[in-house]
mmCIF file of C-alpha atoms and ligand atoms in Angstrom:
data_model
loop_
_atom_site.group_PDB
_atom_site.id
_atom_site.type_symbol
_atom_site.label_atom_id
_atom_site.label_comp_id
_atom_site.label_asym_id
_atom_site.label_seq_id
_atom_site.Cartn_x
_atom_site.Cartn_y
_atom_site.Cartn_z
ATOM 1 C CA MET A 22 -6.143 19.858 -17.293
ATOM 2 C CA ALA A 23 -9.694 18.491 -17.102
ATOM 3 C CA THR A 24 -10.180 16.281 -14.058
ATOM 4 C CA SER A 25 -10.719 13.071 -15.988
ATOM 5 C CA SER A 26 -7.654 13.425 -18.205
ATOM 6 C CA GLU A 27 -5.657 14.322 -15.108
ATOM 7 C CA LEU A 28 -6.861 11.126 -13.393
ATOM 8 C CA GLU A 29 -6.128 9.093 -16.518
ATOM 9 C CA ALA A 30 -2.586 10.464 -16.784
ATOM 10 C CA THR A 31 -1.886 9.601 -13.136
ATOM 11 C CA VAL A 32 -3.264 6.062 -13.496
ATOM 12 C CA LYS A 33 -1.103 5.604 -16.583
ATOM 13 C CA ALA A 34 1.998 6.780 -14.729
ATOM 14 C CA LEU A 35 1.299 4.473 -11.768
ATOM 15 C CA VAL A 36 0.286 1.320 -13.612
ATOM 16 C CA GLN A 37 3.216 0.042 -15.598
ATOM 17 C CA LYS A 38 4.653 -3.391 -16.244
ATOM 18 C CA GLY A 39 7.293 -4.425 -13.744
ATOM 19 C CA ARG A 40 6.673 -1.473 -11.429
ATOM 20 C CA GLY A 41 4.780 -0.988 -8.164
ATOM 21 C CA ILE A 42 4.295 1.411 -5.269
ATOM 22 C CA LEU A 43 6.445 2.127 -2.208
ATOM 23 C CA ALA A 44 4.373 2.820 0.909
ATOM 24 C CA ALA A 45 6.424 5.215 3.062
ATOM 25 C CA ASP A 46 3.478 6.866 4.800
ATOM 26 C CA GLU A 47 3.876 5.600 8.359
ATOM 27 C CA SER A 48 2.113 7.857 10.847
ATOM 28 C CA GLY A 49 4.015 9.367 13.812
ATOM 29 C CA PRO A 50 3.445 6.412 16.195
ATOM 30 C CA THR A 51 4.119 3.798 13.491
ATOM 31 C CA ILE A 52 7.429 5.264 12.284
ATOM 32 C CA ALA A 53 8.479 5.583 15.943
ATOM 33 C CA LYS A 54 7.782 1.842 16.352
ATOM 34 C CA ARG A 55 9.852 1.011 13.232
ATOM 35 C CA PHE A 56 12.754 3.248 14.331
ATOM 36 C CA LYS A 57 12.690 1.666 17.795
ATOM 37 C CA THR A 58 13.628 -1.727 16.270
ATOM 38 C CA ILE A 59 16.971 -0.174 15.234
ATOM 39 C CA GLY A 60 17.383 2.028 18.310
ATOM 40 C CA VAL A 61 16.777 5.320 16.490
ATOM 41 C CA GLU A 62 14.787 8.145 18.022
ATOM 42 C CA SER A 63 11.875 9.398 15.921
ATOM 43 C CA THR A 64 12.807 13.076 15.570
ATOM 44 C CA GLU A 65 11.667 15.184 12.648
ATOM 45 C CA ASP A 66 15.193 15.304 11.290
ATOM 46 C CA ASN A 67 15.706 11.528 11.552
ATOM 47 C CA ARG A 68 12.436 10.955 9.678
ATOM 48 C CA ARG A 69 13.543 13.471 7.037
ATOM 49 C CA ALA A 70 16.946 11.836 6.697
ATOM 50 C CA TYR A 71 15.469 8.329 6.391
ATOM 51 C CA ARG A 72 12.775 9.217 3.886
ATOM 52 C CA GLY A 73 15.175 11.380 1.891
ATOM 53 C CA LEU A 74 17.530 8.406 1.747
ATOM 54 C CA LEU A 75 14.754 6.131 0.447
ATOM 55 C CA LEU A 76 13.627 8.580 -2.245
ATOM 56 C CA SER A 77 17.134 9.364 -3.472
ATOM 57 C CA THR A 78 17.974 5.683 -4.049
ATOM 58 C CA PRO A 79 19.633 5.590 -7.483
ATOM 59 C CA ASP A 80 17.397 3.994 -10.150
ATOM 60 C CA LEU A 81 14.528 3.436 -7.708
ATOM 61 C CA GLY A 82 12.167 4.573 -10.462
ATOM 62 C CA GLN A 83 12.957 1.486 -12.531
ATOM 63 C CA HIS A 84 10.667 -0.640 -10.369
ATOM 64 C CA VAL A 85 8.768 1.940 -8.325
ATOM 65 C CA SER A 86 6.171 4.074 -10.118
ATOM 66 C CA GLY A 87 4.640 5.783 -7.072
ATOM 67 C CA VAL A 88 5.382 6.544 -3.432
ATOM 68 C CA ILE A 89 2.846 7.123 -0.667
ATOM 69 C CA LEU A 90 4.057 9.845 1.690
ATOM 70 C CA TYR A 91 2.916 11.085 5.085
ATOM 71 C CA GLU A 92 1.769 14.698 5.441
ATOM 72 C CA GLU A 93 4.983 15.762 7.187
ATOM 73 C CA THR A 94 7.158 14.370 4.359
ATOM 74 C CA LEU A 95 5.327 16.395 1.697
ATOM 75 C CA GLY A 96 6.762 19.554 3.265
ATOM 76 C CA GLN A 97 10.296 18.265 3.938
ATOM 77 C CA ARG A 98 13.452 18.836 1.915
ATOM 78 C CA ALA A 99 16.504 16.748 1.048
ATOM 79 C CA ASP A 100 19.953 17.838 2.280
ATOM 80 C CA ASP A 101 20.458 19.913 -0.890
ATOM 81 C CA GLY A 102 17.169 21.766 -0.306
ATOM 82 C CA GLU A 103 15.063 19.954 -2.907
ATOM 83 C CA PRO A 104 11.499 19.287 -1.663
ATOM 84 C CA LEU A 105 11.066 15.511 -1.147
ATOM 85 C CA PRO A 106 7.981 15.215 -3.412
ATOM 86 C CA GLN A 107 9.980 16.908 -6.177
ATOM 87 C CA LEU A 108 12.883 14.505 -5.614
ATOM 88 C CA ALA A 109 10.480 11.580 -6.084
ATOM 89 C CA ALA A 110 9.034 13.107 -9.248
ATOM 90 C CA ARG A 111 12.545 13.655 -10.651
ATOM 91 C CA GLN A 112 13.131 9.911 -10.205
ATOM 92 C CA GLY A 113 10.010 9.236 -12.305
ATOM 93 C CA ILE A 114 8.062 8.325 -9.157
ATOM 94 C CA VAL A 115 4.597 9.842 -8.687
ATOM 95 C CA PRO A 116 4.162 11.340 -5.187
ATOM 96 C CA GLY A 117 1.030 10.339 -3.274
ATOM 97 C CA ILE A 118 -0.349 11.098 0.181
ATOM 98 C CA LYS A 119 -2.005 9.165 2.996
ATOM 99 C CA VAL A 120 -5.114 11.168 3.867
ATOM 100 C CA ASP A 121 -6.961 9.116 6.472
ATOM 101 C CA ALA A 122 -6.606 10.176 10.091
ATOM 102 C CA GLY A 123 -6.167 6.684 11.529
ATOM 103 C CA LYS A 124 -8.611 4.320 13.198
ATOM 104 C CA ILE A 125 -10.556 4.190 16.444
ATOM 105 C CA PRO A 126 -12.796 1.500 17.980
ATOM 106 C CA LEU A 127 -16.226 1.429 16.341
ATOM 107 C CA ALA A 128 -18.767 2.380 19.010
ATOM 108 C CA LEU A 129 -21.000 -0.433 20.309
ATOM 109 C CA ALA A 130 -19.108 -2.946 18.169
ATOM 110 C CA PRO A 131 -16.416 -4.544 20.374
ATOM 111 C CA GLY A 132 -13.362 -5.598 18.344
ATOM 112 C CA ASP A 133 -14.281 -3.595 15.255
ATOM 113 C CA GLU A 134 -12.560 -0.407 14.087
ATOM 114 C CA ILE A 135 -13.475 2.547 11.888
ATOM 115 C CA THR A 136 -11.189 4.920 9.994
ATOM 116 C CA LEU A 137 -11.535 8.684 10.480
ATOM 117 C CA GLY A 138 -10.656 11.636 8.260
ATOM 118 C CA LEU A 139 -13.598 12.682 6.088
ATOM 119 C CA ASP A 140 -14.152 16.041 7.806
ATOM 120 C CA GLY A 141 -12.316 18.765 5.882
ATOM 121 C CA LEU A 142 -10.868 16.205 3.459
ATOM 122 C CA ALA A 143 -11.484 18.239 0.301
ATOM 123 C CA GLN A 144 -9.666 21.247 1.746
ATOM 124 C CA ARG A 145 -6.712 19.188 2.932
ATOM 125 C CA LEU A 146 -6.484 17.453 -0.447
ATOM 126 C CA GLN A 147 -6.287 20.775 -2.277
ATOM 127 C CA GLY A 148 -3.295 21.711 -0.139
ATOM 128 C CA TYR A 149 -1.607 18.319 -0.691
ATOM 129 C CA LYS A 150 -2.130 18.693 -4.430
ATOM 130 C CA GLN A 151 -0.361 22.046 -4.382
ATOM 131 C CA GLN A 152 2.546 20.313 -2.658
ATOM 132 C CA GLY A 153 2.779 17.793 -5.516
ATOM 133 C CA ALA A 154 0.546 14.850 -4.502
ATOM 134 C CA ARG A 155 -1.284 13.263 -7.457
ATOM 135 C CA PHE A 156 -2.817 10.266 -5.717
ATOM 136 C CA ALA A 157 -4.048 9.447 -2.218
ATOM 137 C CA LYS A 158 -4.544 6.508 0.135
ATOM 138 C CA TRP A 159 -7.147 5.647 2.793
ATOM 139 C CA ARG A 160 -6.821 2.469 4.868
ATOM 140 C CA ALA A 161 -9.714 0.628 6.478
ATOM 141 C CA VAL A 162 -8.868 -2.288 8.795
ATOM 142 C CA TYR A 163 -10.855 -5.377 9.688
ATOM 143 C CA ASN A 164 -10.040 -7.614 12.651
ATOM 144 C CA VAL A 165 -10.823 -11.277 12.050
ATOM 145 C CA SER A 166 -12.316 -13.872 14.413
ATOM 146 C CA GLY A 167 -15.185 -16.326 14.184
ATOM 147 C CA THR A 168 -17.598 -13.392 14.471
ATOM 148 C CA LEU A 169 -15.555 -10.338 13.427
ATOM 149 C CA PRO A 170 -15.787 -8.130 11.490
ATOM 150 C CA SER A 171 -19.431 -7.304 12.139
ATOM 151 C CA ARG A 172 -21.825 -6.318 9.382
ATOM 152 C CA ALA A 173 -21.859 -2.798 10.875
ATOM 153 C CA ALA A 174 -18.066 -2.486 10.544
ATOM 154 C CA ILE A 175 -18.056 -3.832 6.986
ATOM 155 C CA GLU A 176 -20.724 -1.341 5.926
ATOM 156 C CA ALA A 177 -19.358 1.680 7.818
ATOM 157 C CA ASN A 178 -15.821 1.241 6.469
ATOM 158 C CA ALA A 179 -17.070 0.671 2.915
ATOM 159 C CA GLU A 180 -19.081 3.883 3.099
ATOM 160 C CA ALA A 181 -16.076 5.874 4.359
ATOM 161 C CA LEU A 182 -13.777 4.429 1.671
ATOM 162 C CA ALA A 183 -16.277 5.316 -1.048
ATOM 163 C CA ARG A 184 -16.856 8.853 0.234
ATOM 164 C CA TYR A 185 -13.087 9.405 0.380
ATOM 165 C CA ALA A 186 -12.630 8.059 -3.161
ATOM 166 C CA ALA A 187 -15.387 10.314 -4.504
ATOM 167 C CA VAL A 188 -13.815 13.433 -2.933
ATOM 168 C CA CYS A 189 -10.430 12.491 -4.440
ATOM 169 C CA GLN A 190 -11.805 11.993 -7.940
ATOM 170 C CA GLU A 191 -13.743 15.246 -7.825
ATOM 171 C CA LEU A 192 -10.428 17.037 -7.194
ATOM 172 C CA GLY A 193 -8.432 15.126 -9.833
ATOM 173 C CA VAL A 194 -6.552 12.969 -7.319
ATOM 174 C CA VAL A 195 -6.439 9.196 -7.928
ATOM 175 C CA PRO A 196 -7.713 7.296 -4.871
ATOM 176 C CA ILE A 197 -6.066 4.126 -3.639
ATOM 177 C CA VAL A 198 -8.787 2.213 -1.837
ATOM 178 C CA GLU A 199 -7.229 0.076 0.891
ATOM 179 C CA PRO A 200 -9.373 -2.426 2.784
ATOM 180 C CA GLU A 201 -6.961 -4.430 4.968
ATOM 181 C CA VAL A 202 -8.167 -7.700 6.445
ATOM 182 C CA LEU A 203 -5.657 -8.121 9.265
ATOM 183 C CA ILE A 204 -3.261 -11.056 9.456
ATOM 184 C CA ASP A 205 -3.349 -11.124 13.312
ATOM 185 C CA GLY A 206 -5.004 -14.150 14.884
ATOM 186 C CA ASP A 207 -5.166 -17.905 14.442
ATOM 187 C CA HIS A 208 -7.952 -18.085 11.838
ATOM 188 C CA THR A 209 -7.778 -20.359 8.805
ATOM 189 C CA ILE A 210 -7.095 -19.192 5.264
ATOM 190 C CA ALA A 211 -10.703 -20.173 4.460
ATOM 191 C CA ARG A 212 -11.972 -17.712 7.089
ATOM 192 C CA CYS A 213 -9.744 -14.980 5.638
ATOM 193 C CA ALA A 214 -11.170 -15.721 2.178
ATOM 194 C CA GLU A 215 -14.729 -15.504 3.476
ATOM 195 C CA VAL A 216 -14.147 -12.167 5.231
ATOM 196 C CA THR A 217 -12.181 -10.667 2.321
ATOM 197 C CA GLN A 218 -14.961 -11.537 -0.103
ATOM 198 C CA GLU A 219 -17.625 -9.916 2.091
ATOM 199 C CA VAL A 220 -15.467 -6.828 2.583
ATOM 200 C CA LEU A 221 -14.634 -6.347 -1.116
ATOM 201 C CA HIS A 222 -18.201 -6.945 -2.193
ATOM 202 C CA GLU A 223 -19.407 -4.214 0.174
ATOM 203 C CA VAL A 224 -16.604 -1.830 -0.852
ATOM 204 C CA PHE A 225 -17.489 -2.055 -4.553
ATOM 205 C CA HIS A 226 -21.175 -1.713 -3.772
ATOM 206 C CA ALA A 227 -20.425 1.547 -1.914
ATOM 207 C CA LEU A 228 -18.060 2.801 -4.652
ATOM 208 C CA HIS A 229 -20.862 2.299 -7.172
ATOM 209 C CA ARG A 230 -23.362 4.088 -4.924
ATOM 210 C CA HIS A 231 -21.003 7.085 -4.714
ATOM 211 C CA HIS A 232 -20.348 7.212 -8.495
ATOM 212 C CA VAL A 233 -16.654 6.453 -8.175
ATOM 213 C CA VAL A 234 -15.119 5.795 -11.611
ATOM 214 C CA LEU A 235 -13.465 2.386 -11.334
ATOM 215 C CA GLU A 236 -11.033 3.086 -14.196
ATOM 216 C CA HIS A 237 -9.633 5.985 -12.160
ATOM 217 C CA MET A 238 -8.795 4.218 -8.898
ATOM 218 C CA LEU A 239 -6.444 1.523 -7.617
ATOM 219 C CA LEU A 240 -7.322 -1.225 -5.143
ATOM 220 C CA LYS A 241 -4.869 -2.041 -2.359
ATOM 221 C CA PRO A 242 -6.119 -5.200 -0.637
ATOM 222 C CA SER A 243 -4.519 -7.726 1.657
ATOM 223 C CA MET A 244 -3.771 -11.159 0.204
ATOM 224 C CA VAL A 245 -5.849 -14.099 1.383
ATOM 225 C CA VAL A 246 -3.600 -15.771 3.986
ATOM 226 C CA PRO A 247 -4.104 -17.730 7.222
ATOM 227 C CA GLY A 248 -3.835 -15.883 10.550
ATOM 228 C CA LYS A 249 -0.237 -15.318 11.619
ATOM 229 C CA THR A 250 -0.531 -17.773 14.547
ATOM 230 C CA HIS A 251 -2.532 -20.425 12.685
ATOM 231 C CA ALA A 252 -0.786 -23.798 12.959
ATOM 232 C CA ARG A 253 -0.563 -24.449 9.236
ATOM 233 C CA GLN A 254 0.814 -21.688 7.056
ATOM 234 C CA SER A 255 0.013 -21.748 3.333
ATOM 235 C CA THR A 256 2.275 -22.090 0.314
ATOM 236 C CA PRO A 257 2.488 -19.254 -2.231
ATOM 237 C CA ALA A 258 0.471 -21.417 -4.655
ATOM 238 C CA GLU A 259 -2.348 -21.769 -2.095
ATOM 239 C CA VAL A 260 -2.311 -18.049 -1.278
ATOM 240 C CA ALA A 261 -2.423 -17.195 -4.988
ATOM 241 C CA GLU A 262 -5.295 -19.560 -5.739
ATOM 242 C CA LEU A 263 -7.557 -18.355 -2.922
ATOM 243 C CA THR A 264 -6.650 -14.687 -3.366
ATOM 244 C CA LEU A 265 -7.507 -14.829 -7.059
ATOM 245 C CA ARG A 266 -10.737 -16.714 -6.446
ATOM 246 C CA VAL A 267 -11.904 -13.962 -4.082
ATOM 247 C CA LEU A 268 -10.717 -11.115 -6.331
ATOM 248 C CA ARG A 269 -12.336 -12.593 -9.450
ATOM 249 C CA ARG A 270 -15.621 -12.853 -7.571
ATOM 250 C CA SER A 271 -15.611 -9.319 -6.245
ATOM 251 C CA VAL A 272 -13.412 -6.852 -8.182
ATOM 252 C CA PRO A 273 -14.784 -5.499 -11.489
ATOM 253 C CA ALA A 274 -12.480 -5.803 -14.504
ATOM 254 C CA ALA A 275 -12.643 -2.011 -14.973
ATOM 255 C CA VAL A 276 -10.219 -1.533 -12.050
ATOM 256 C CA PRO A 277 -6.831 -1.064 -13.755
ATOM 257 C CA SER A 278 -4.552 -2.370 -11.024
ATOM 258 C CA ILE A 279 -4.539 -4.234 -7.743
ATOM 259 C CA ASN A 280 -1.498 -3.310 -5.644
ATOM 260 C CA PHE A 281 -1.268 -5.521 -2.570
ATOM 261 C CA LEU A 282 -0.119 -4.441 0.897
ATOM 262 C CA SER A 283 2.344 -6.731 2.679
ATOM 263 C CA GLY A 284 0.544 -6.599 6.041
ATOM 264 C CA GLY A 285 3.143 -8.401 8.184
ATOM 265 C CA GLN A 286 4.405 -10.936 5.635
ATOM 266 C CA SER A 287 8.201 -11.132 5.525
ATOM 267 C CA PRO A 288 9.880 -9.450 2.538
ATOM 268 C CA ALA A 289 10.634 -12.804 0.872
ATOM 269 C CA GLU A 290 7.104 -14.153 1.517
ATOM 270 C CA ALA A 291 5.458 -11.049 0.077
ATOM 271 C CA THR A 292 7.596 -11.339 -3.070
ATOM 272 C CA ALA A 293 7.003 -15.101 -3.490
ATOM 273 C CA ASN A 294 3.237 -14.666 -3.035
ATOM 274 C CA LEU A 295 3.040 -11.837 -5.585
ATOM 275 C CA ASP A 296 5.030 -13.940 -8.025
ATOM 276 C CA ALA A 297 2.697 -16.943 -7.554
ATOM 277 C CA LEU A 298 -0.298 -14.678 -8.214
ATOM 278 C CA ASN A 299 1.210 -13.497 -11.481
ATOM 279 C CA ARG A 300 2.079 -17.033 -12.583
ATOM 280 C CA LEU A 301 -1.596 -17.986 -12.690
ATOM 281 C CA GLY A 302 -1.945 -16.405 -16.083
ATOM 282 C CA PRO A 303 -3.408 -13.165 -17.362
ATOM 283 C CA GLN A 304 -6.048 -11.548 -15.154
ATOM 284 C CA PRO A 305 -8.416 -8.647 -15.852
ATOM 285 C CA TRP A 306 -6.239 -6.315 -13.778
ATOM 286 C CA ASN A 307 -2.537 -5.595 -13.360
ATOM 287 C CA LEU A 308 -1.314 -7.286 -10.140
ATOM 288 C CA SER A 309 1.522 -5.511 -8.367
ATOM 289 C CA PHE A 310 2.715 -4.295 -4.979
ATOM 290 C CA SER A 311 2.213 -1.338 -2.668
ATOM 291 C CA TYR A 312 4.431 -2.591 0.128
ATOM 292 C CA GLY A 313 5.607 -0.780 3.229
ATOM 293 C CA ARG A 314 7.443 -3.175 5.532
ATOM 294 C CA ALA A 315 8.229 -5.763 2.826
ATOM 295 C CA LEU A 316 10.156 -3.114 0.867
ATOM 296 C CA GLN A 317 11.578 -1.089 3.728
ATOM 297 C CA ASP A 318 12.552 -3.550 6.461
ATOM 298 C CA PRO A 319 15.883 -4.647 4.936
ATOM 299 C CA ALA A 320 16.745 -0.998 4.219
ATOM 300 C CA LEU A 321 15.913 0.039 7.776
ATOM 301 C CA GLN A 322 18.083 -2.759 9.159
ATOM 302 C CA ALA A 323 20.985 -1.764 6.891
ATOM 303 C CA TRP A 324 20.679 1.918 7.773
ATOM 304 C CA GLN A 325 20.672 1.720 11.604
ATOM 305 C CA GLY A 326 20.333 5.514 11.711
ATOM 306 C CA LYS A 327 23.916 6.008 10.431
ATOM 307 C CA SER A 328 24.510 8.359 7.519
ATOM 308 C CA ASP A 329 27.594 6.409 6.430
ATOM 309 C CA GLN A 330 25.360 3.328 5.952
ATOM 310 C CA ALA A 331 22.908 5.141 3.658
ATOM 311 C CA ARG A 332 24.372 3.492 0.560
ATOM 312 C CA GLN A 333 23.838 -0.027 1.969
ATOM 313 C CA ALA A 334 20.264 0.900 2.890
ATOM 314 C CA GLN A 335 19.603 2.139 -0.635
ATOM 315 C CA ASP A 336 21.116 -1.042 -2.072
ATOM 316 C CA ALA A 337 18.765 -3.113 0.111
ATOM 317 C CA LEU A 338 15.718 -1.092 -0.985
ATOM 318 C CA ARG A 339 16.684 -1.280 -4.655
ATOM 319 C CA LYS A 340 17.093 -5.049 -4.379
ATOM 320 C CA ARG A 341 13.590 -5.555 -2.897
ATOM 321 C CA ALA A 342 12.116 -3.189 -5.492
ATOM 322 C CA ARG A 343 13.809 -5.148 -8.272
ATOM 323 C CA LEU A 344 12.673 -8.559 -6.962
ATOM 324 C CA ASN A 345 9.104 -7.340 -6.487
ATOM 325 C CA GLY A 346 9.211 -5.821 -9.962
ATOM 326 C CA ALA A 347 10.119 -9.298 -11.263
ATOM 327 C CA ALA A 348 7.332 -10.862 -9.156
ATOM 328 C CA SER A 349 4.814 -8.427 -10.634
ATOM 329 C CA GLU A 350 5.540 -10.090 -13.969
ATOM 330 C CA GLY A 351 5.714 -13.658 -12.585
ATOM 331 C CA LYS A 352 9.468 -13.744 -13.223
ATOM 332 C CA TYR A 353 10.831 -14.078 -9.684
ATOM 333 C CA ASP A 354 12.878 -17.050 -8.522
ATOM 334 C CA ALA A 355 13.887 -17.617 -4.877
ATOM 335 C CA ALA A 356 17.462 -18.101 -6.130
ATOM 336 C CA MET A 357 17.464 -14.381 -6.992
ATOM 337 C CA GLU A 358 17.470 -13.641 -3.242
ATOM 338 C CA THR A 359 21.108 -14.699 -3.018
ATOM 339 C CA ALA A 360 22.285 -14.556 -6.640
ATOM 340 C CA GLU A 361 21.158 -11.027 -7.425
ATOM 341 C CA PRO A 362 23.608 -8.175 -6.971
ATOM 342 C CA ARG A 363 22.203 -5.502 -4.714
HETATM 343 P P1 13P B 415 2.610 -2.843 4.713
HETATM 344 O O1 13P B 415 3.021 -3.350 3.350
HETATM 345 O O2 13P B 415 3.742 -2.772 5.704
HETATM 346 O O3 13P B 415 1.383 -3.566 5.223
HETATM 347 O O4 13P B 415 2.198 -1.329 4.535
HETATM 348 C C1 13P B 415 1.374 -0.991 3.503
HETATM 349 C C2 13P B 415 0.497 0.123 3.904
HETATM 350 O O5 13P B 415 0.475 1.146 3.269
HETATM 351 C C3 13P B 415 -0.364 -0.050 5.086
HETATM 352 O O6 13P B 415 -1.321 0.968 5.130
#
């Protein structure tokens, strides 16, 4: 298939009404941190069992169109021997892959970080594609304070995101471009809006410079929210209004879909905020989810590392997927949290 029709077909499979993306691409240290909260050791087999459980959730494909996997998962198999990416595809879920190599402090810029992973990216991507990955993800992070992120960090991360996206498109892999403005800190929602606007503006400038085709990518931003320890937290209506103001000012209408990360919001908050965003009327882009913790946390808690609790964990995941699917159409109601069957 020609590269552009391949990209188009993948975008079409990912961007569908009432569906979003499951982020299950935690790196080694991050999945170990998540498992620790339920007292489970992060062994290769426990990670395989957990991710196999998530992907084999009955009917998950109804509300999940894509899943972001970690490199290790691409090569793992379910109990019956089926490769995990193939299991996802059989559920109607497009397999994707996290390709960045994590972040380090940005030199001579205290408090700022830069994401690594461009060296050898094209070669790695070719291998991932052979294992079934059709889209990819690269996450840049921005710490917020009165002075952070610096101009240097905003420009360096935008450049890396754009170079990654260009490599992906050249190989027929749809890039998810993820600039995450962190929720940590006590900053106001206005400061988050200011930083997010600067970041997105620079990201799209770099994407243009690197000839990235906007129709063939997805944006995965953070929502505009106050810092986690700020004294006054915002309502979903406030989050939706400021998030949309920033997005409308900085994201071209050619981008087919914006799939938010949850970034430390609780599962119910992330769903209510997505719903409020979709209640503000039609926008140039589809607005959906690409949640990690907000989809997985209830499942992880239900599982507790016990194979005889796999069914409860799958029920919990399916419930969050269904509620977020409703929110992606502006049809969620908080009453569904208790009224809905799992
Ligand atoms: P969270 O929704 O837990 O923020 O994870 C999304 C993600 O993929 C972070 O890179």
